[in-house]
Short mmCIF file of C-alpha atoms in Angstrom, two decimals:
data_model
loop_
_atom_site.label_atom_id
_atom_site.label_comp_id
_atom_site.label_asym_id
_atom_site.label_seq_id
_atom_site.Cartn_x
_atom_site.Cartn_y
_atom_site.Cartn_z
CA MET U 1 -157.94 -192.33 83.84
CA LYS U 2 -156.88 -196.04 84.06
CA THR U 3 -158.90 -198.70 81.63
CA PRO U 4 -159.56 -202.16 83.15
CA MET U 5 -157.62 -205.09 81.47
CA THR U 6 -159.94 -207.14 79.18
CA LEU U 7 -159.88 -210.94 80.09
CA PRO U 8 -157.82 -212.17 77.27
CA LEU U 9 -154.91 -209.74 78.16
CA ARG U 10 -155.12 -210.65 81.84
CA LEU U 11 -154.47 -214.40 80.44
CA LEU U 12 -151.67 -213.70 78.53
CA ALA U 13 -149.92 -211.44 80.93
CA LEU U 14 -150.47 -214.90 83.40
CA LEU U 15 -148.75 -217.10 81.06
CA ALA U 16 -145.83 -214.65 79.71
CA VAL U 17 -144.31 -214.99 83.26
CA PRO U 18 -143.52 -218.56 83.68
CA LEU U 19 -142.93 -218.84 79.80
CA SER U 20 -140.19 -216.00 79.80
CA ALA U 21 -138.28 -218.01 82.52
CA PRO U 22 -137.15 -221.34 80.36
CA LEU U 23 -137.10 -219.49 77.18
CA SER U 24 -134.76 -217.14 78.53
CA GLY U 25 -132.56 -220.08 79.39
CA CYS U 26 -132.27 -221.40 75.69
CA ALA U 27 -130.48 -218.13 75.08
CA MET U 28 -127.87 -218.60 77.66
CA PRO U 29 -124.29 -219.30 75.96
CA SER U 30 -122.81 -222.67 76.77
CA THR U 31 -119.41 -223.65 77.02
CA VAL U 32 -117.66 -226.93 76.47
CA VAL U 33 -114.16 -227.74 77.17
CA ARG U 34 -112.98 -231.06 75.96
CA THR U 35 -110.02 -233.12 74.74
CA PRO U 36 -111.27 -234.71 71.58
CA ASP U 37 -110.41 -238.10 69.99
CA SER U 38 -107.48 -237.11 67.73
CA ARG U 39 -106.52 -241.02 67.22
CA PRO U 40 -105.77 -241.43 63.39
CA SER U 41 -107.67 -244.32 61.35
CA LEU U 42 -106.93 -246.78 58.75
CA SER U 43 -108.91 -247.77 56.00
CA ILE U 44 -108.47 -250.69 53.38
CA VAL U 45 -109.07 -250.78 49.82
CA GLY U 46 -108.63 -253.60 47.31
CA ALA U 47 -108.14 -256.74 49.68
CA PRO U 48 -109.61 -260.14 48.17
CA PRO U 49 -112.50 -261.64 50.14
CA GLY U 50 -111.60 -263.53 52.90
CA ALA U 51 -108.55 -261.71 53.92
CA VAL U 52 -107.79 -260.60 57.24
CA LEU U 53 -106.52 -257.47 58.63
CA LEU U 54 -103.41 -257.97 60.97
CA VAL U 55 -102.05 -254.69 62.96
CA ASP U 56 -98.63 -255.31 64.43
CA GLY U 57 -99.60 -258.97 64.67
CA ARG U 58 -102.61 -258.78 65.84
CA SER U 59 -106.20 -260.09 63.61
CA SER U 60 -108.14 -256.84 63.52
CA GLY U 61 -111.12 -258.92 61.68
CA PRO U 62 -112.09 -259.04 57.91
CA ALA U 63 -110.03 -256.61 55.82
CA LEU U 64 -113.22 -256.08 53.81
CA ALA U 65 -114.63 -254.71 57.11
CA TYR U 66 -112.34 -251.65 56.89
CA GLU U 67 -113.26 -250.71 53.43
CA PRO U 68 -114.76 -246.57 53.12
CA PRO U 69 -116.72 -245.37 54.34
CA HIS U 70 -115.53 -247.45 57.89
CA VAL U 71 -112.14 -246.68 59.21
CA LEU U 72 -110.15 -248.79 62.21
CA MET U 73 -109.19 -246.65 64.85
CA VAL U 74 -105.26 -246.88 65.57
CA GLU U 75 -103.17 -245.63 67.83
CA PRO U 76 -100.57 -243.06 66.61
CA GLY U 77 -97.20 -243.79 65.61
CA THR U 78 -95.48 -246.54 63.21
CA HIS U 79 -97.49 -249.84 62.49
CA GLN U 80 -96.73 -253.06 61.02
CA ILE U 81 -99.75 -253.88 58.48
CA ASP U 82 -100.36 -257.13 57.14
CA ILE U 83 -103.21 -258.66 54.97
CA ALA U 84 -103.22 -262.78 55.21
CA ASP U 85 -105.73 -265.01 53.36
CA ALA U 86 -107.78 -267.24 55.24
CA SER U 87 -104.60 -269.80 55.73
CA GLY U 88 -102.80 -267.20 57.43
CA ARG U 89 -100.23 -266.66 54.13
CA ILE U 90 -99.26 -263.23 53.84
CA LEU U 91 -100.64 -261.49 50.78
CA TYR U 92 -99.29 -257.91 51.70
CA SER U 93 -97.24 -256.37 54.03
CA GLN U 94 -96.83 -252.64 54.54
CA LYS U 95 -95.11 -250.77 57.50
CA VAL U 96 -97.27 -247.42 58.23
CA PHE U 97 -97.15 -244.26 60.11
CA VAL U 98 -100.35 -242.62 60.99
CA GLU U 99 -100.39 -239.69 63.23
CA SER U 100 -104.20 -237.81 63.31
CA GLU U 101 -105.44 -238.68 59.94
CA THR U 102 -107.02 -241.45 58.12
CA LYS U 103 -104.26 -243.42 55.79
CA THR U 104 -105.69 -245.35 53.03
CA ILE U 105 -104.18 -248.25 52.25
CA GLN U 106 -104.10 -249.78 48.87
CA VAL U 107 -103.67 -253.72 48.44
CA HIS U 108 -102.11 -254.68 45.26
CA MET H 6 -148.98 -245.83 30.36
CA SER H 7 -149.31 -242.51 31.37
CA LYS H 8 -147.42 -243.11 34.92
CA LEU H 9 -144.05 -243.64 32.84
CA PRO H 10 -143.51 -240.19 31.99
CA ILE H 11 -143.85 -239.25 35.32
CA ALA H 12 -141.30 -241.94 36.75
CA ALA H 13 -138.70 -240.75 34.33
CA LEU H 14 -139.32 -237.14 35.37
CA LEU H 15 -138.95 -238.22 38.87
CA ALA H 16 -135.93 -240.53 38.21
CA LEU H 17 -134.42 -237.30 36.12
CA THR H 18 -135.18 -235.04 39.16
CA LEU H 19 -133.53 -237.60 41.85
CA CYS H 20 -130.28 -237.50 39.24
CA ALA H 21 -130.04 -234.06 39.49
CA CYS H 22 -129.91 -233.88 43.52
CA ALA H 23 -126.54 -232.64 44.62
CA THR H 24 -125.40 -235.07 47.33
CA THR H 25 -122.73 -234.57 50.05
CA SER H 26 -119.84 -237.78 50.56
CA GLU H 27 -120.52 -240.47 53.15
CA ARG H 28 -119.31 -239.59 56.69
CA PRO H 29 -116.28 -242.23 57.80
CA VAL H 30 -117.83 -244.71 60.06
CA ALA H 31 -115.07 -245.28 62.60
CA VAL H 32 -114.47 -249.05 63.74
CA GLU H 33 -112.86 -249.67 67.33
CA SER H 34 -110.62 -252.63 66.92
CA PRO H 35 -111.55 -255.81 68.68
CA VAL H 36 -108.44 -255.87 70.41
CA SER H 37 -108.16 -253.45 73.76
CA LYS H 38 -105.99 -250.62 73.74
CA SER H 39 -103.34 -252.24 76.18
CA VAL H 40 -102.56 -255.07 73.92
CA GLN H 41 -102.54 -252.70 70.71
CA VAL H 42 -100.13 -250.51 72.88
CA SER H 43 -97.77 -253.96 73.65
CA ALA H 44 -98.43 -255.09 70.15
CA GLN H 45 -97.02 -251.92 68.39
CA GLN H 46 -93.85 -251.93 70.91
CA ALA H 47 -93.39 -255.50 69.96
CA ALA H 48 -93.71 -254.63 66.58
CA ALA H 49 -90.73 -252.10 66.99
CA ALA H 50 -88.26 -254.01 68.26
CA PRO H 51 -85.56 -254.90 65.72
CA THR H 52 -85.62 -257.98 63.93
CA ALA H 53 -82.01 -257.48 62.93
CA LYS H 54 -79.21 -255.65 64.35
CA ARG H 55 -79.99 -251.90 63.26
CA TYR H 56 -78.48 -248.53 64.77
CA LYS H 57 -81.35 -245.66 64.28
CA THR H 58 -80.04 -242.68 62.41
CA LYS H 59 -79.38 -239.79 64.42
CA LEU H 60 -81.33 -236.90 62.76
CA ALA H 61 -81.33 -233.11 63.30
CA ILE H 62 -83.45 -230.68 61.19
CA ALA H 63 -81.65 -228.37 59.74
CA ARG H 64 -83.92 -225.85 57.70
CA PHE H 65 -87.81 -226.71 57.25
CA THR H 66 -89.20 -223.53 55.86
CA ASN H 67 -92.32 -222.60 54.08
CA GLU H 68 -91.62 -222.02 50.74
CA THR H 69 -94.83 -221.09 49.36
CA ASN H 70 -96.47 -217.66 48.88
CA TYR H 71 -99.51 -218.88 51.42
CA GLY H 72 -99.62 -217.21 54.78
CA ARG H 73 -96.56 -214.52 54.23
CA SER H 74 -98.48 -211.65 54.70
CA LEU H 75 -100.79 -212.57 57.84
CA LEU H 76 -99.64 -213.57 60.85
CA SER H 77 -95.89 -213.74 60.20
CA ASP H 78 -93.22 -213.91 62.91
CA GLN H 79 -89.87 -211.85 62.87
CA ASP H 80 -88.49 -214.48 60.07
CA LEU H 81 -91.44 -213.97 58.06
CA ASP H 82 -92.12 -217.78 58.14
CA ARG H 83 -95.20 -218.70 60.56
CA ILE H 84 -96.28 -221.83 58.64
CA GLY H 85 -92.46 -222.99 58.55
CA LYS H 86 -92.03 -223.08 62.18
CA GLN H 87 -95.08 -224.89 62.75
CA ALA H 88 -94.46 -227.17 60.06
CA SER H 89 -90.88 -227.82 61.71
CA ASP H 90 -92.42 -228.52 64.94
CA MET H 91 -94.55 -231.03 63.47
CA LEU H 92 -92.12 -232.81 61.77
CA ALA H 93 -90.05 -233.18 65.09
CA SER H 94 -92.78 -234.06 67.12
CA ARG H 95 -93.37 -236.94 64.53
CA LEU H 96 -89.99 -238.09 63.52
CA ILE H 97 -89.88 -238.87 67.22
CA LYS H 98 -93.27 -240.57 67.38
CA SER H 99 -92.50 -242.80 64.62
CA GLY H 100 -89.59 -244.13 66.63
CA ASN H 101 -87.56 -244.69 64.08
CA PHE H 102 -84.97 -242.31 64.75
CA ILE H 103 -82.81 -240.56 67.22
CA VAL H 104 -84.15 -236.62 66.95
CA LEU H 105 -81.31 -234.00 67.92
CA GLU H 106 -83.03 -230.75 68.98
CA ARG H 107 -81.61 -227.72 66.75
CA PRO H 108 -84.50 -225.18 66.35
CA ASP H 109 -84.19 -224.11 69.95
CA LEU H 110 -80.56 -225.25 70.54
CA ALA H 111 -79.57 -221.73 71.65
CA LYS H 112 -82.19 -222.09 74.35
CA LEU H 113 -80.79 -225.50 75.44
CA LYS H 114 -77.22 -223.87 75.67
CA LYS H 115 -78.72 -221.08 77.83
CA GLU H 116 -80.02 -223.80 80.11
CA GLN H 117 -76.70 -225.87 80.20
CA GLU H 118 -75.11 -222.75 81.63
CA LEU H 119 -77.30 -222.83 84.48
CA THR H 120 -76.85 -226.63 85.07
CA GLY H 121 -73.23 -226.61 84.00
CA GLU H 122 -73.59 -229.69 82.33
CA ALA H 123 -73.31 -230.22 78.67
CA ASN H 124 -72.81 -233.11 76.41
CA LEU H 125 -74.21 -232.05 73.10
CA VAL H 126 -74.22 -234.87 70.32
CA GLY H 127 -74.16 -234.27 66.32
CA ALA H 128 -75.85 -235.87 63.97
CA ASP H 129 -75.04 -238.31 61.45
CA THR H 130 -77.47 -236.86 59.13
CA VAL H 131 -79.63 -233.64 58.64
CA ILE H 132 -83.17 -233.16 57.23
CA SER H 133 -83.85 -230.11 54.92
CA GLY H 134 -86.80 -229.53 53.32
CA SER H 135 -89.96 -227.10 52.78
CA VAL H 136 -93.80 -227.01 52.45
CA THR H 137 -93.83 -226.72 48.80
CA GLU H 138 -97.39 -226.40 48.08
CA PHE H 139 -100.13 -225.25 49.96
CA GLY H 140 -103.72 -223.75 49.03
CA ARG H 141 -107.32 -223.68 49.57
CA SER H 142 -110.15 -224.28 47.10
CA GLU H 143 -114.04 -224.29 47.58
CA ALA H 144 -115.85 -226.06 44.96
CA GLY H 145 -119.84 -227.27 44.53
CA LYS H 146 -122.38 -228.76 42.83
CA THR H 147 -125.47 -227.67 42.58
CA GLY H 148 -128.89 -229.39 41.66
CA PHE H 149 -132.24 -229.67 41.60
CA LEU H 150 -133.52 -227.66 44.56
CA SER H 151 -129.95 -229.32 46.44
CA SER H 152 -126.88 -228.25 46.58
CA THR H 153 -123.30 -229.23 48.19
CA THR H 154 -120.02 -227.00 48.79
CA VAL H 155 -116.56 -228.57 49.67
CA GLN H 156 -113.89 -226.54 51.35
CA THR H 157 -110.45 -227.86 50.91
CA ALA H 158 -107.31 -227.37 51.97
CA ARG H 159 -104.02 -229.08 50.11
CA ALA H 160 -100.63 -229.13 51.37
CA LYS H 161 -97.28 -230.84 49.86
CA VAL H 162 -93.89 -231.24 51.83
CA ASP H 163 -90.72 -232.35 50.39
CA VAL H 164 -87.47 -233.32 52.49
CA ARG H 165 -84.10 -234.55 51.59
CA LEU H 166 -81.45 -236.38 54.02
CA VAL H 167 -78.17 -235.08 53.78
CA ASP H 168 -75.32 -237.27 55.06
CA VAL H 169 -73.49 -234.46 57.45
CA LYS H 170 -69.69 -235.80 56.85
CA THR H 171 -70.02 -236.08 53.35
CA GLY H 172 -72.86 -233.60 52.37
CA HIS H 173 -74.37 -236.15 50.14
CA ALA H 174 -78.51 -236.09 49.87
CA TYR H 175 -79.02 -239.91 49.67
CA PHE H 176 -82.85 -239.89 50.09
CA SER H 177 -85.60 -237.53 49.44
CA ALA H 178 -89.15 -237.74 49.72
CA ASN H 179 -92.53 -236.20 49.48
CA GLY H 180 -95.58 -236.26 51.17
CA ALA H 181 -98.93 -234.69 50.33
CA GLY H 182 -101.77 -234.19 52.79
CA GLU H 183 -105.87 -232.68 52.04
CA ALA H 184 -108.63 -231.68 54.81
CA SER H 185 -111.66 -230.95 53.49
CA ILE H 186 -115.00 -229.77 55.44
CA GLU H 187 -118.20 -230.44 53.31
CA SER H 188 -121.89 -229.21 53.77
CA GLY H 189 -124.95 -229.69 51.86
CA GLU H 190 -128.38 -228.56 51.82
CA ILE H 191 -131.73 -229.80 49.95
CA ALA H 192 -134.93 -227.16 49.60
CA GLY H 193 -132.99 -224.91 52.12
CA PHE H 194 -132.55 -227.48 54.73
CA GLY H 195 -129.08 -229.03 55.78
CA SER H 196 -125.69 -228.19 57.08
CA LYS H 197 -123.67 -225.02 56.87
CA ALA H 198 -120.07 -224.44 57.36
CA ALA H 199 -117.82 -221.28 57.28
CA TYR H 200 -114.18 -221.00 57.15
CA ASP H 201 -112.43 -223.41 58.89
CA GLN H 202 -108.83 -222.04 59.74
CA THR H 203 -108.09 -225.80 61.36
CA LEU H 204 -107.95 -227.26 57.96
CA ASN H 205 -104.84 -225.59 56.76
CA ASP H 206 -103.01 -227.10 59.71
CA ARG H 207 -104.42 -230.55 59.50
CA ALA H 208 -103.20 -230.61 55.55
CA ILE H 209 -99.86 -229.82 56.76
CA GLY H 210 -99.89 -232.34 59.47
CA ALA H 211 -101.12 -235.04 57.12
CA ALA H 212 -98.39 -234.09 54.54
CA ILE H 213 -95.73 -234.19 57.16
CA SER H 214 -97.13 -237.49 58.54
CA ASP H 215 -97.22 -238.80 54.66
CA VAL H 216 -93.70 -237.92 54.59
CA ILE H 217 -92.66 -240.00 57.65
CA ASP H 218 -94.59 -242.83 56.41
CA ARG H 219 -92.43 -242.60 53.42
CA LEU H 220 -89.27 -242.33 55.41
CA VAL H 221 -90.22 -245.31 58.04
CA SER H 222 -91.41 -247.82 54.72
CA GLN H 223 -88.61 -246.99 52.40
CA LEU H 224 -85.46 -245.69 54.07
CA ALA H 225 -83.27 -248.69 54.66
CA ASP H 226 -81.40 -249.12 57.71
CA ARG H 227 -77.39 -248.72 57.37
CA PRO H 228 -75.44 -251.47 57.69
CA TRP H 229 -74.80 -252.35 61.91
CA ARG H 230 -71.58 -251.45 63.21
CA THR H 231 -70.52 -250.12 66.41
CA SER H 232 -67.53 -249.10 68.43
CA ILE H 233 -65.73 -250.51 71.87
CA LEU H 234 -66.01 -248.65 74.50
CA ASP H 235 -63.48 -250.27 77.19
CA VAL H 236 -61.65 -253.41 77.34
CA GLN H 237 -61.35 -254.15 81.27
CA GLU H 238 -59.94 -257.76 83.01
CA GLY H 239 -60.66 -259.63 79.83
CA SER H 240 -64.15 -258.18 79.30
CA VAL H 241 -65.02 -255.93 75.96
CA PHE H 242 -67.44 -253.06 76.23
CA VAL H 243 -69.23 -252.33 73.42
CA SER H 244 -71.74 -249.45 72.10
CA GLY H 245 -74.97 -250.46 71.59
CA GLY H 246 -77.59 -253.10 73.24
CA LYS H 247 -81.21 -254.12 73.17
CA THR H 248 -82.61 -251.66 71.32
CA GLN H 249 -80.18 -251.93 68.54
CA GLY H 250 -81.32 -255.92 68.21
CA LEU H 251 -78.16 -257.29 70.48
CA LYS H 252 -78.95 -260.35 72.19
CA VAL H 253 -77.20 -262.36 75.05
CA GLY H 254 -75.03 -265.08 73.22
CA ASP H 255 -74.82 -262.78 69.83
CA ALA H 256 -71.60 -263.75 67.82
CA LEU H 257 -69.52 -260.44 66.97
CA VAL H 258 -66.68 -260.01 65.04
CA VAL H 259 -63.55 -257.29 65.99
CA MET H 260 -62.75 -255.32 62.61
CA ALA H 261 -59.08 -253.48 62.25
CA ALA H 262 -60.49 -250.50 60.41
CA GLY H 263 -58.73 -250.30 56.86
CA ASP H 264 -56.94 -246.88 55.37
CA GLU H 265 -59.08 -244.31 54.32
CA VAL H 266 -58.02 -243.00 50.63
CA LYS H 267 -59.69 -240.35 48.54
CA SER H 268 -61.10 -241.73 45.29
CA ALA H 269 -59.91 -239.35 42.43
CA GLN H 270 -63.15 -240.36 40.85
CA THR H 271 -65.73 -239.30 43.01
CA GLY H 272 -63.82 -236.84 45.61
CA PHE H 273 -65.39 -239.01 48.02
CA VAL H 274 -63.02 -240.70 50.76
CA ILE H 275 -63.40 -244.49 50.90
CA THR H 276 -62.38 -246.95 53.50
CA LEU H 277 -60.38 -249.84 52.70
CA PRO H 278 -61.91 -253.64 53.49
CA GLY H 279 -60.64 -253.80 57.36
CA LYS H 280 -58.80 -256.82 58.31
CA GLN H 281 -60.64 -259.56 61.42
CA VAL H 282 -58.89 -259.14 64.68
CA ALA H 283 -60.72 -260.98 67.30
CA THR H 284 -64.41 -262.49 67.52
CA LEU H 285 -66.47 -261.83 70.62
CA GLN H 286 -69.36 -263.61 71.97
CA VAL H 287 -72.30 -261.07 74.07
CA ALA H 288 -72.20 -262.34 77.74
CA SER H 289 -74.58 -259.48 79.16
CA LEU H 290 -76.33 -256.35 78.40
CA PHE H 291 -76.60 -253.24 80.52
CA GLY H 292 -78.52 -249.61 80.34
CA ASP H 293 -82.02 -249.01 79.83
CA ASN H 294 -82.51 -246.88 76.62
CA GLU H 295 -80.72 -246.13 73.37
CA THR H 296 -78.60 -243.28 74.65
CA ASN H 297 -76.84 -245.63 77.47
CA GLU H 298 -77.03 -249.30 76.18
CA GLY H 299 -74.12 -251.43 76.02
CA ALA H 300 -73.02 -255.03 75.90
CA VAL H 301 -70.19 -256.90 77.98
CA CYS H 302 -68.46 -259.18 75.77
CA GLN H 303 -65.80 -262.09 75.90
CA VAL H 304 -63.18 -262.69 73.84
CA THR H 305 -63.82 -266.04 71.84
CA SER H 306 -60.73 -265.60 69.54
CA GLY H 307 -57.75 -263.41 68.48
CA GLN H 308 -57.00 -260.27 70.88
CA VAL H 309 -58.32 -256.67 71.43
CA ASP H 310 -55.36 -254.16 71.83
CA LYS H 311 -56.81 -251.59 74.17
CA ALA H 312 -54.01 -249.22 73.20
CA ASN H 313 -55.56 -249.49 69.75
CA LEU H 314 -59.14 -249.07 70.31
CA LYS H 315 -59.75 -246.12 68.09
CA LYS H 316 -59.01 -247.83 65.26
CA LEU H 317 -61.18 -250.87 66.03
CA PHE H 318 -65.02 -251.61 64.91
CA VAL H 319 -67.29 -254.37 66.03
CA THR H 320 -69.73 -255.92 63.21
CA GLU H 321 -72.15 -258.63 63.30
CA ALA H 322 -70.21 -262.33 62.54
CA ALA H 323 -71.19 -263.90 59.44
CA LYS H 324 -73.76 -266.57 59.07
#
């Protein structure tokens, strides 16, 4: 003998249909294919206040702006790194090679 | 007064928190990418005359016990081959060396049999080395309701440069690299990180970049000298051009090489000082890369004997 559905059960059954569609979408696997940004970066430690960072002769602004945790993104390869004071006098100079990692330059 | 012990207890509780390190904050250069690339190329241009060392990798192996049991190739050296490829790729990228292929030379020779053209060039210097330290560690901190875990891979590589002619190992360098991943949680909430295999490769890559950084910054350029290619209708053609720092108008000196004498003290062959035979001035440059460049020079004094070119060499005129 068939028993009739009670009202709360009917409401639940009605709600289950529209709810199941978006919820089943949550379980779908997602695939992402991309090329990550693998550029290297530089961080400067110990630069005096007011010093300017020059990468390959081009100013990148105050050297203190690149103290950890801040790192300056650069292109891979060999770079000429100079730290100059406000008058343009070179205080520190170094040739560096970077590929895809963070290089810390200790100014001393 | 009763607030003081509560504050002290709170401070103690907070002190006992295990917190993760600060994440690096990437800052883009105020200079555009194209300007950065052109500035990099301009900085790489020689300021004085120089000749890039012709390098070949003789051996680059994994001498650590790590990675010898799993995923090894027929030579039982997976990490060595991977590191050797990384070294070759980064040496080329540094722009400071002429890198000659050696690990896949057999494949190159097979290809040359098909094309029928071959002109393999010998190296001045071979590079030998290995991955000398490699390992992983996992460390952590546990505080009040909090914990952090750091997985770290560390690698160290050692290389030496050996003069092909004499076998003299004239420069050595080592580089170290580290890659880590840190996760932390507070009261059960936070980040999680399982074993990351790429940390190993990144640590080796960073160690190789570090060793090349030392080669680039510490290896002094050898004194510049070149050879005479030919003498035609009063013009002297010398090897080397723009990438070696030669400019139109440069004054050069043609020298007759001195005799070669073997030193009884060191066993090395020493060339006695040469004799100046002529002076040249660079009139024009030809070629477009470091393998085909040359300079056309005019004789300003003395004479260049075409029959005796093998005994002559060209250097910079003393300033």
